[in-house]
Structure formats: C-alpha cells, structure tokens
Amino acid sequence: MNKFIILIPVYNDWQSAFELITNIDNQIENEMVDVIIVNDASTEMCPDFSNKILKINSIKILNLIKNSGHGHAIATGLNYCNDQLKFDYLIPMDGDGEDRPEELKNFFSLVSNSKPNIITANRIKRSEGLIFKTLYFLHKVFTWLITGKLIKFGNYSCLSKDVVSEIITRNTIWLSFSGTLAKYFPIHVSIPSIRGSRYFGPTKMSLFKLILHSLRISSVFRWNVIIRSILLILFALVLFDYYSSYCFLLIALFVLIFLGASVSLEKYFIPQDFTNYKKNISELTSLYSR
C-alpha cells in the first residue's frame, strides 16, 4: 500500500483547512494518508478539531516560528517531511479549497497503476472573474515569452519520495515551487485540474501577488530571462526606430524593469543557508490520529 503525505500550508485560515481535510477524507479508498498542516506562524489559535474523520491516518501540525509566506511554508514542509517522515508520495495542496480534493482520486489512481515520479495538476479551467482570468492569461503568456516555459500547474502535484529528496537540494524551491519543478523536472505526467472556489472568504490573490508570482518564476530561469529580455528590448528599440512610436519604448522600459526585479529577487527570497530550515520550526503537534 502506498503511503501519501498531503502537505497543506495555512495562515489563519483554519476553517477552510478543516473543511478541506474533511473533503480529503471522503476521497480516500485504500490509500494510507497522513496530513501535515504547515502553520505559517498564524496569529489566530488553531481551534479544536471536531470534524468526523474515517479514513485519514493522522493529522499533524508543523508550527513555524516566523511567518515567511506560502512558498517558504511549502519548502519548509518538503524539507521536514523528507528528513523526518516516511512516505512514498507527497502532495502539496492549498488549504482554501481552490485545489479541489476531488482530483486526489486521479493522483491515487495513477500512482496505483503506473507509479510515475511526478504528476502535475494542469489547470484547464479557473473559477475567478473575467478580469482576473484575463490578467492570469497575460501572466502565463508573458512568463512563457520571457522564460521559454509554459507552466500550466501550480503547487498542487504529486511527488515521489525520490523527487522530494532531489527538489529540496535546489535553492530555487524557496523562490517558486512550480518554476523549480518545470526547470529541473520537465518530463512528467499530468492530470486535468479545475481551479475551485475558496470555501470561506474572498480569494487572496491580488494583482501585486500575481506580478510577484511572475517575477519569482522568472527568477528561477535567470539566464533564460536575461537573454530573452535583451532580445525583446533590442526588438522593441528597432520597432521604435522604424515606427517612431513611444509605445515600443514603454515596452522596452517595462521589460528592463522586469528583468532587474526578477534577477534581484534571489537575495530576498532564498535563505543564505537554505538547508538550515529547522531554525524556523518550533514543534510538530498531533491534531488527530487513528
């Protein structure tokens, strides 16, 4: 029997996380599943867990000392699980319901049938409004132009123990999970995925976070971005010289600013000693065990 760990980063959104865990329980058939909640230094106390659980083996909380953001919480959880826990596959999963638990059965089935090292959940449909969908589409296209990679997946994926052991050696995991996976593991199996709606409250994704998301992915592909940015700037300057339109100068300026921001992110988001992840962990507590 394959043993899965589902890794869920949480910051204060306990109500959504508990709803998600209940729905995860409903998807389990014969799999052994442990849930690890990475508590990213929430300011709200974790309430008592009273949901009825029938199939999940255990639920534990990895408490972090300092809030460091969603991406760092996942990276810390990956490191901890790899070093301290036994498992066959690990599934990072957002705790708000936007990663649909109904799709876990597709992961479980593929693992049971063919045991791939990596399964990504490729987005085929999103639940946000038209404006955000348009902005997200532009983000994907621009990221593809600037990096050469069309990334259709986020954190929601299924990784074998060997892949987890390998991916945590890449310091870019602290910048972008999906970018690191796309760069170092370009060959993988995928399942179609529909972006769900949050269980409670509005989405936390904003225009600023979307831009930062693009920058962090681009920073993973530093040299691709440098080369392609120079080519785009030169092309825009040639068009400006030919058409005398200032819009091409603005495009060149935008690409230049984006280039500068993306290549400088590394020193802000990658810890100097990224292997010393334990310094931000206070304790592992048990919430539920069969």
mmCIF file with all atom_site columns, C-alpha atoms in Angstrom, residues 102-250:
data_model
loop_
_atom_site.group_PDB
_atom_site.id
_atom_site.type_symbol
_atom_site.label_atom_id
_atom_site.label_alt_id
_atom_site.label_comp_id
_atom_site.label_asym_id
_atom_site.label_entity_id
_atom_site.label_seq_id
_atom_site.pdbx_PDB_ins_code
_atom_site.Cartn_x
_atom_site.Cartn_y
_atom_site.Cartn_z
_atom_site.occupancy
_atom_site.B_iso_or_equiv
_atom_site.pdbx_formal_charge
_atom_site.auth_seq_id
_atom_site.auth_comp_id
_atom_site.auth_asym_id
_atom_site.auth_atom_id
_atom_site.pdbx_PDB_model_num
ATOM 1   C CA . GLU A 1 102 ? -11.987 15.532 -5.813  1.00 0.00 ? 102 GLU A CA 1
ATOM 2   C CA . GLU A 1 103 ? -8.904  15.376 -8.046  1.00 0.00 ? 103 GLU A CA 1
ATOM 3   C CA . LEU A 1 104 ? -6.922  13.409 -5.465  1.00 0.00 ? 104 LEU A CA 1
ATOM 4   C CA . LYS A 1 105 ? -8.502  10.220 -6.815  1.00 0.00 ? 105 LYS A CA 1
ATOM 5   C CA . ASN A 1 106 ? -6.748  10.877 -10.138 1.00 0.00 ? 106 ASN A CA 1
ATOM 6   C CA . PHE A 1 107 ? -3.415  11.105 -8.328  1.00 0.00 ? 107 PHE A CA 1
ATOM 7   C CA . PHE A 1 108 ? -4.104  7.935  -6.349  1.00 0.00 ? 108 PHE A CA 1
ATOM 8   C CA . SER A 1 109 ? -5.178  6.031  -9.461  1.00 0.00 ? 109 SER A CA 1
ATOM 9   C CA . LEU A 1 110 ? -2.108  6.995  -11.493 1.00 0.00 ? 110 LEU A CA 1
ATOM 10  C CA . VAL A 1 111 ? 0.216   6.070  -8.648  1.00 0.00 ? 111 VAL A CA 1
ATOM 11  C CA . SER A 1 112 ? -1.510  2.722  -8.238  1.00 0.00 ? 112 SER A CA 1
ATOM 12  C CA . ASN A 1 113 ? -1.372  1.932  -11.959 1.00 0.00 ? 113 ASN A CA 1
ATOM 13  C CA . SER A 1 114 ? 1.992   3.251  -13.140 1.00 0.00 ? 114 SER A CA 1
ATOM 14  C CA . LYS A 1 115 ? 3.879   4.859  -10.204 1.00 0.00 ? 115 LYS A CA 1
ATOM 15  C CA . PRO A 1 116 ? 5.132   7.988  -12.036 1.00 0.00 ? 116 PRO A CA 1
ATOM 16  C CA . ASN A 1 117 ? 7.676   10.135 -10.223 1.00 0.00 ? 117 ASN A CA 1
ATOM 17  C CA . ILE A 1 118 ? 5.782   13.371 -10.820 1.00 0.00 ? 118 ILE A CA 1
ATOM 18  C CA . ILE A 1 119 ? 2.130   14.146 -11.509 1.00 0.00 ? 119 ILE A CA 1
ATOM 19  C CA . THR A 1 120 ? 1.112   17.769 -12.003 1.00 0.00 ? 120 THR A CA 1
ATOM 20  C CA . ALA A 1 121 ? -2.429  19.155 -11.888 1.00 0.00 ? 121 ALA A CA 1
ATOM 21  C CA . ASN A 1 122 ? -2.619  21.219 -15.092 1.00 0.00 ? 122 ASN A CA 1
ATOM 22  C CA . ARG A 1 123 ? -5.247  23.943 -14.986 1.00 0.00 ? 123 ARG A CA 1
ATOM 23  C CA . ILE A 1 124 ? -7.911  23.665 -17.676 1.00 0.00 ? 124 ILE A CA 1
ATOM 24  C CA . LYS A 1 125 ? -10.442 25.991 -16.055 1.00 0.00 ? 125 LYS A CA 1
ATOM 25  C CA . ARG A 1 126 ? -10.426 28.708 -13.386 1.00 0.00 ? 126 ARG A CA 1
ATOM 26  C CA . SER A 1 127 ? -13.223 29.960 -11.145 1.00 0.00 ? 127 SER A CA 1
ATOM 27  C CA . GLU A 1 128 ? -12.291 33.655 -10.858 1.00 0.00 ? 128 GLU A CA 1
ATOM 28  C CA . GLY A 1 129 ? -13.936 36.565 -12.657 1.00 0.00 ? 129 GLY A CA 1
ATOM 29  C CA . LEU A 1 130 ? -13.211 37.650 -16.235 1.00 0.00 ? 130 LEU A CA 1
ATOM 30  C CA . ILE A 1 131 ? -10.740 40.409 -15.279 1.00 0.00 ? 131 ILE A CA 1
ATOM 31  C CA . PHE A 1 132 ? -8.562  38.129 -13.182 1.00 0.00 ? 132 PHE A CA 1
ATOM 32  C CA . LYS A 1 133 ? -8.741  35.338 -15.767 1.00 0.00 ? 133 LYS A CA 1
ATOM 33  C CA . THR A 1 134 ? -7.512  37.814 -18.403 1.00 0.00 ? 134 THR A CA 1
ATOM 34  C CA . LEU A 1 135 ? -4.669  39.019 -16.183 1.00 0.00 ? 135 LEU A CA 1
ATOM 35  C CA . TYR A 1 136 ? -3.695  35.440 -15.380 1.00 0.00 ? 136 TYR A CA 1
ATOM 36  C CA . PHE A 1 137 ? -3.680  34.556 -19.074 1.00 0.00 ? 137 PHE A CA 1
ATOM 37  C CA . LEU A 1 138 ? -1.383  37.527 -19.765 1.00 0.00 ? 138 LEU A CA 1
ATOM 38  C CA . HIS A 1 139 ? 0.853   36.378 -16.900 1.00 0.00 ? 139 HIS A CA 1
ATOM 39  C CA . LYS A 1 140 ? 1.167   32.903 -18.451 1.00 0.00 ? 140 LYS A CA 1
ATOM 40  C CA . VAL A 1 141 ? 1.900   34.260 -21.929 1.00 0.00 ? 141 VAL A CA 1
ATOM 41  C CA . PHE A 1 142 ? 4.486   36.778 -20.698 1.00 0.00 ? 142 PHE A CA 1
ATOM 42  C CA . THR A 1 143 ? 6.152   34.178 -18.462 1.00 0.00 ? 143 THR A CA 1
ATOM 43  C CA . TRP A 1 144 ? 6.329   31.833 -21.453 1.00 0.00 ? 144 TRP A CA 1
ATOM 44  C CA . LEU A 1 145 ? 7.899   34.552 -23.632 1.00 0.00 ? 145 LEU A CA 1
ATOM 45  C CA . ILE A 1 146 ? 10.450  35.561 -21.010 1.00 0.00 ? 146 ILE A CA 1
ATOM 46  C CA . THR A 1 147 ? 11.421  32.084 -19.758 1.00 0.00 ? 147 THR A CA 1
ATOM 47  C CA . GLY A 1 148 ? 10.628  29.769 -22.664 1.00 0.00 ? 148 GLY A CA 1
ATOM 48  C CA . LYS A 1 149 ? 8.438   27.629 -20.369 1.00 0.00 ? 149 LYS A CA 1
ATOM 49  C CA . LEU A 1 150 ? 4.647   27.455 -20.496 1.00 0.00 ? 150 LEU A CA 1
ATOM 50  C CA . ILE A 1 151 ? 3.800   26.461 -16.930 1.00 0.00 ? 151 ILE A CA 1
ATOM 51  C CA . LYS A 1 152 ? 0.225   25.226 -16.569 1.00 0.00 ? 152 LYS A CA 1
ATOM 52  C CA . PHE A 1 153 ? 0.401   23.992 -12.975 1.00 0.00 ? 153 PHE A CA 1
ATOM 53  C CA . GLY A 1 154 ? 0.890   25.420 -9.502  1.00 0.00 ? 154 GLY A CA 1
ATOM 54  C CA . ASN A 1 155 ? 1.754   23.795 -6.180  1.00 0.00 ? 155 ASN A CA 1
ATOM 55  C CA . TYR A 1 156 ? -0.889  21.075 -6.496  1.00 0.00 ? 156 TYR A CA 1
ATOM 56  C CA . SER A 1 157 ? 1.051   17.998 -7.599  1.00 0.00 ? 157 SER A CA 1
ATOM 57  C CA . CYS A 1 158 ? 2.093   14.520 -6.530  1.00 0.00 ? 158 CYS A CA 1
ATOM 58  C CA . LEU A 1 159 ? 5.803   13.849 -5.998  1.00 0.00 ? 159 LEU A CA 1
ATOM 59  C CA . SER A 1 160 ? 7.608   10.603 -5.273  1.00 0.00 ? 160 SER A CA 1
ATOM 60  C CA . LYS A 1 161 ? 9.999   10.424 -2.326  1.00 0.00 ? 161 LYS A CA 1
ATOM 61  C CA . ASP A 1 162 ? 12.958  10.447 -4.731  1.00 0.00 ? 162 ASP A CA 1
ATOM 62  C CA . VAL A 1 163 ? 11.755  13.663 -6.372  1.00 0.00 ? 163 VAL A CA 1
ATOM 63  C CA . VAL A 1 164 ? 11.181  15.350 -2.999  1.00 0.00 ? 164 VAL A CA 1
ATOM 64  C CA . SER A 1 165 ? 14.716  14.380 -1.959  1.00 0.00 ? 165 SER A CA 1
ATOM 65  C CA . GLU A 1 166 ? 16.065  15.897 -5.176  1.00 0.00 ? 166 GLU A CA 1
ATOM 66  C CA . ILE A 1 167 ? 13.964  19.060 -5.361  1.00 0.00 ? 167 ILE A CA 1
ATOM 67  C CA . ILE A 1 168 ? 14.906  20.262 -1.870  1.00 0.00 ? 168 ILE A CA 1
ATOM 68  C CA . THR A 1 169 ? 18.550  20.400 -2.956  1.00 0.00 ? 169 THR A CA 1
ATOM 69  C CA . ARG A 1 170 ? 17.614  23.177 -5.408  1.00 0.00 ? 170 ARG A CA 1
ATOM 70  C CA . ASN A 1 171 ? 17.710  26.553 -3.705  1.00 0.00 ? 171 ASN A CA 1
ATOM 71  C CA . THR A 1 172 ? 15.138  27.865 -6.195  1.00 0.00 ? 172 THR A CA 1
ATOM 72  C CA . ILE A 1 173 ? 12.448  25.876 -4.363  1.00 0.00 ? 173 ILE A CA 1
ATOM 73  C CA . TRP A 1 174 ? 12.332  28.856 -1.980  1.00 0.00 ? 174 TRP A CA 1
ATOM 74  C CA . LEU A 1 175 ? 11.538  31.122 -4.931  1.00 0.00 ? 175 LEU A CA 1
ATOM 75  C CA . SER A 1 176 ? 8.937   29.122 -6.839  1.00 0.00 ? 176 SER A CA 1
ATOM 76  C CA . PHE A 1 177 ? 7.769   25.539 -6.479  1.00 0.00 ? 177 PHE A CA 1
ATOM 77  C CA . SER A 1 178 ? 6.215   25.335 -9.955  1.00 0.00 ? 178 SER A CA 1
ATOM 78  C CA . GLY A 1 179 ? 9.172   27.115 -11.576 1.00 0.00 ? 179 GLY A CA 1
ATOM 79  C CA . THR A 1 180 ? 11.662  24.738 -9.958  1.00 0.00 ? 180 THR A CA 1
ATOM 80  C CA . LEU A 1 181 ? 9.618   21.696 -10.958 1.00 0.00 ? 181 LEU A CA 1
ATOM 81  C CA . ALA A 1 182 ? 9.362   22.951 -14.556 1.00 0.00 ? 182 ALA A CA 1
ATOM 82  C CA . LYS A 1 183 ? 13.097  23.692 -14.776 1.00 0.00 ? 183 LYS A CA 1
ATOM 83  C CA . TYR A 1 184 ? 14.585  20.569 -13.245 1.00 0.00 ? 184 TYR A CA 1
ATOM 84  C CA . PHE A 1 185 ? 11.840  18.015 -13.961 1.00 0.00 ? 185 PHE A CA 1
ATOM 85  C CA . PRO A 1 186 ? 10.448  18.938 -17.399 1.00 0.00 ? 186 PRO A CA 1
ATOM 86  C CA . ILE A 1 187 ? 9.159   15.419 -18.103 1.00 0.00 ? 187 ILE A CA 1
ATOM 87  C CA . HIS A 1 188 ? 6.157   14.439 -16.011 1.00 0.00 ? 188 HIS A CA 1
ATOM 88  C CA . VAL A 1 189 ? 2.636   13.051 -16.115 1.00 0.00 ? 189 VAL A CA 1
ATOM 89  C CA . SER A 1 190 ? -0.307  15.421 -15.683 1.00 0.00 ? 190 SER A CA 1
ATOM 90  C CA . ILE A 1 191 ? -3.984  15.344 -14.816 1.00 0.00 ? 191 ILE A CA 1
ATOM 91  C CA . PRO A 1 192 ? -6.597  17.951 -15.872 1.00 0.00 ? 192 PRO A CA 1
ATOM 92  C CA . SER A 1 193 ? -7.480  20.265 -12.997 1.00 0.00 ? 193 SER A CA 1
ATOM 93  C CA . ILE A 1 194 ? -10.234 22.812 -12.411 1.00 0.00 ? 194 ILE A CA 1
ATOM 94  C CA . ARG A 1 195 ? -9.382  25.674 -10.083 1.00 0.00 ? 195 ARG A CA 1
ATOM 95  C CA . GLY A 1 196 ? -12.018 25.567 -7.362  1.00 0.00 ? 196 GLY A CA 1
ATOM 96  C CA . SER A 1 197 ? -13.587 28.324 -5.283  1.00 0.00 ? 197 SER A CA 1
ATOM 97  C CA . ARG A 1 198 ? -12.483 29.214 -1.784  1.00 0.00 ? 198 ARG A CA 1
ATOM 98  C CA . TYR A 1 199 ? -14.522 27.576 0.942   1.00 0.00 ? 199 TYR A CA 1
ATOM 99  C CA . PHE A 1 200 ? -14.685 30.757 3.014   1.00 0.00 ? 200 PHE A CA 1
ATOM 100 C CA . GLY A 1 201 ? -13.892 34.391 2.221   1.00 0.00 ? 201 GLY A CA 1
ATOM 101 C CA . PRO A 1 202 ? -12.569 36.058 -0.956  1.00 0.00 ? 202 PRO A CA 1
ATOM 102 C CA . THR A 1 203 ? -9.514  34.928 -2.874  1.00 0.00 ? 203 THR A CA 1
ATOM 103 C CA . LYS A 1 204 ? -6.197  36.186 -1.506  1.00 0.00 ? 204 LYS A CA 1
ATOM 104 C CA . MET A 1 205 ? -4.625  36.535 -4.952  1.00 0.00 ? 205 MET A CA 1
ATOM 105 C CA . SER A 1 206 ? -4.208  40.197 -5.983  1.00 0.00 ? 206 SER A CA 1
ATOM 106 C CA . LEU A 1 207 ? -2.618  41.960 -8.944  1.00 0.00 ? 207 LEU A CA 1
ATOM 107 C CA . PHE A 1 208 ? 0.517   42.614 -6.869  1.00 0.00 ? 208 PHE A CA 1
ATOM 108 C CA . LYS A 1 209 ? 0.777   38.940 -5.864  1.00 0.00 ? 209 LYS A CA 1
ATOM 109 C CA . LEU A 1 210 ? 0.268   37.891 -9.480  1.00 0.00 ? 210 LEU A CA 1
ATOM 110 C CA . ILE A 1 211 ? 3.135   40.147 -10.604 1.00 0.00 ? 211 ILE A CA 1
ATOM 111 C CA . LEU A 1 212 ? 5.310   38.819 -7.778  1.00 0.00 ? 212 LEU A CA 1
ATOM 112 C CA . HIS A 1 213 ? 4.368   35.288 -8.829  1.00 0.00 ? 213 HIS A CA 1
ATOM 113 C CA . SER A 1 214 ? 5.603   36.025 -12.373 1.00 0.00 ? 214 SER A CA 1
ATOM 114 C CA . LEU A 1 215 ? 8.814   37.545 -11.028 1.00 0.00 ? 215 LEU A CA 1
ATOM 115 C CA . ARG A 1 216 ? 9.551   34.570 -8.792  1.00 0.00 ? 216 ARG A CA 1
ATOM 116 C CA . ILE A 1 217 ? 9.034   32.060 -11.594 1.00 0.00 ? 217 ILE A CA 1
ATOM 117 C CA . SER A 1 218 ? 11.197  34.166 -13.910 1.00 0.00 ? 218 SER A CA 1
ATOM 118 C CA . SER A 1 219 ? 13.953  34.376 -11.303 1.00 0.00 ? 219 SER A CA 1
ATOM 119 C CA . VAL A 1 220 ? 14.239  30.573 -11.395 1.00 0.00 ? 220 VAL A CA 1
ATOM 120 C CA . PHE A 1 221 ? 15.119  30.832 -15.108 1.00 0.00 ? 221 PHE A CA 1
ATOM 121 C CA . ARG A 1 222 ? 17.631  33.644 -14.607 1.00 0.00 ? 222 ARG A CA 1
ATOM 122 C CA . TRP A 1 223 ? 19.787  33.164 -17.738 1.00 0.00 ? 223 TRP A CA 1
ATOM 123 C CA . ASN A 1 224 ? 16.817  32.450 -19.994 1.00 0.00 ? 224 ASN A CA 1
ATOM 124 C CA . VAL A 1 225 ? 15.244  35.678 -18.768 1.00 0.00 ? 225 VAL A CA 1
ATOM 125 C CA . ILE A 1 226 ? 18.418  37.737 -19.251 1.00 0.00 ? 226 ILE A CA 1
ATOM 126 C CA . ILE A 1 227 ? 18.931  36.556 -22.832 1.00 0.00 ? 227 ILE A CA 1
ATOM 127 C CA . ARG A 1 228 ? 15.287  36.818 -23.861 1.00 0.00 ? 228 ARG A CA 1
ATOM 128 C CA . SER A 1 229 ? 14.868  40.222 -22.180 1.00 0.00 ? 229 SER A CA 1
ATOM 129 C CA . ILE A 1 230 ? 17.846  41.654 -24.078 1.00 0.00 ? 230 ILE A CA 1
ATOM 130 C CA . LEU A 1 231 ? 16.409  40.324 -27.334 1.00 0.00 ? 231 LEU A CA 1
ATOM 131 C CA . LEU A 1 232 ? 12.954  41.760 -26.557 1.00 0.00 ? 232 LEU A CA 1
ATOM 132 C CA . ILE A 1 233 ? 14.428  45.156 -25.651 1.00 0.00 ? 233 ILE A CA 1
ATOM 133 C CA . LEU A 1 234 ? 16.500  45.268 -28.848 1.00 0.00 ? 234 LEU A CA 1
ATOM 134 C CA . PHE A 1 235 ? 13.464  44.255 -30.908 1.00 0.00 ? 235 PHE A CA 1
ATOM 135 C CA . ALA A 1 236 ? 11.342  46.984 -29.276 1.00 0.00 ? 236 ALA A CA 1
ATOM 136 C CA . LEU A 1 237 ? 14.064  49.588 -29.961 1.00 0.00 ? 237 LEU A CA 1
ATOM 137 C CA . VAL A 1 238 ? 14.234  48.537 -33.617 1.00 0.00 ? 238 VAL A CA 1
ATOM 138 C CA . LEU A 1 239 ? 10.454  48.931 -33.892 1.00 0.00 ? 239 LEU A CA 1
ATOM 139 C CA . PHE A 1 240 ? 10.661  52.340 -32.219 1.00 0.00 ? 240 PHE A CA 1
ATOM 140 C CA . ASP A 1 241 ? 13.312  53.447 -34.704 1.00 0.00 ? 241 ASP A CA 1
ATOM 141 C CA . TYR A 1 242 ? 11.144  52.237 -37.606 1.00 0.00 ? 242 TYR A CA 1
ATOM 142 C CA . TYR A 1 243 ? 7.701   53.414 -36.451 1.00 0.00 ? 243 TYR A CA 1
ATOM 143 C CA . SER A 1 244 ? 8.677   56.272 -34.074 1.00 0.00 ? 244 SER A CA 1
ATOM 144 C CA . SER A 1 245 ? 6.017   55.096 -31.636 1.00 0.00 ? 245 SER A CA 1
ATOM 145 C CA . TYR A 1 246 ? 6.728   55.632 -27.936 1.00 0.00 ? 246 TYR A CA 1
ATOM 146 C CA . CYS A 1 247 ? 4.726   52.533 -27.025 1.00 0.00 ? 247 CYS A CA 1
ATOM 147 C CA . PHE A 1 248 ? 7.750   50.461 -28.096 1.00 0.00 ? 248 PHE A CA 1
ATOM 148 C CA . LEU A 1 249 ? 9.961   52.486 -25.751 1.00 0.00 ? 249 LEU A CA 1
ATOM 149 C CA . LEU A 1 250 ? 7.498   51.774 -22.955 1.00 0.00 ? 250 LEU A CA 1
#
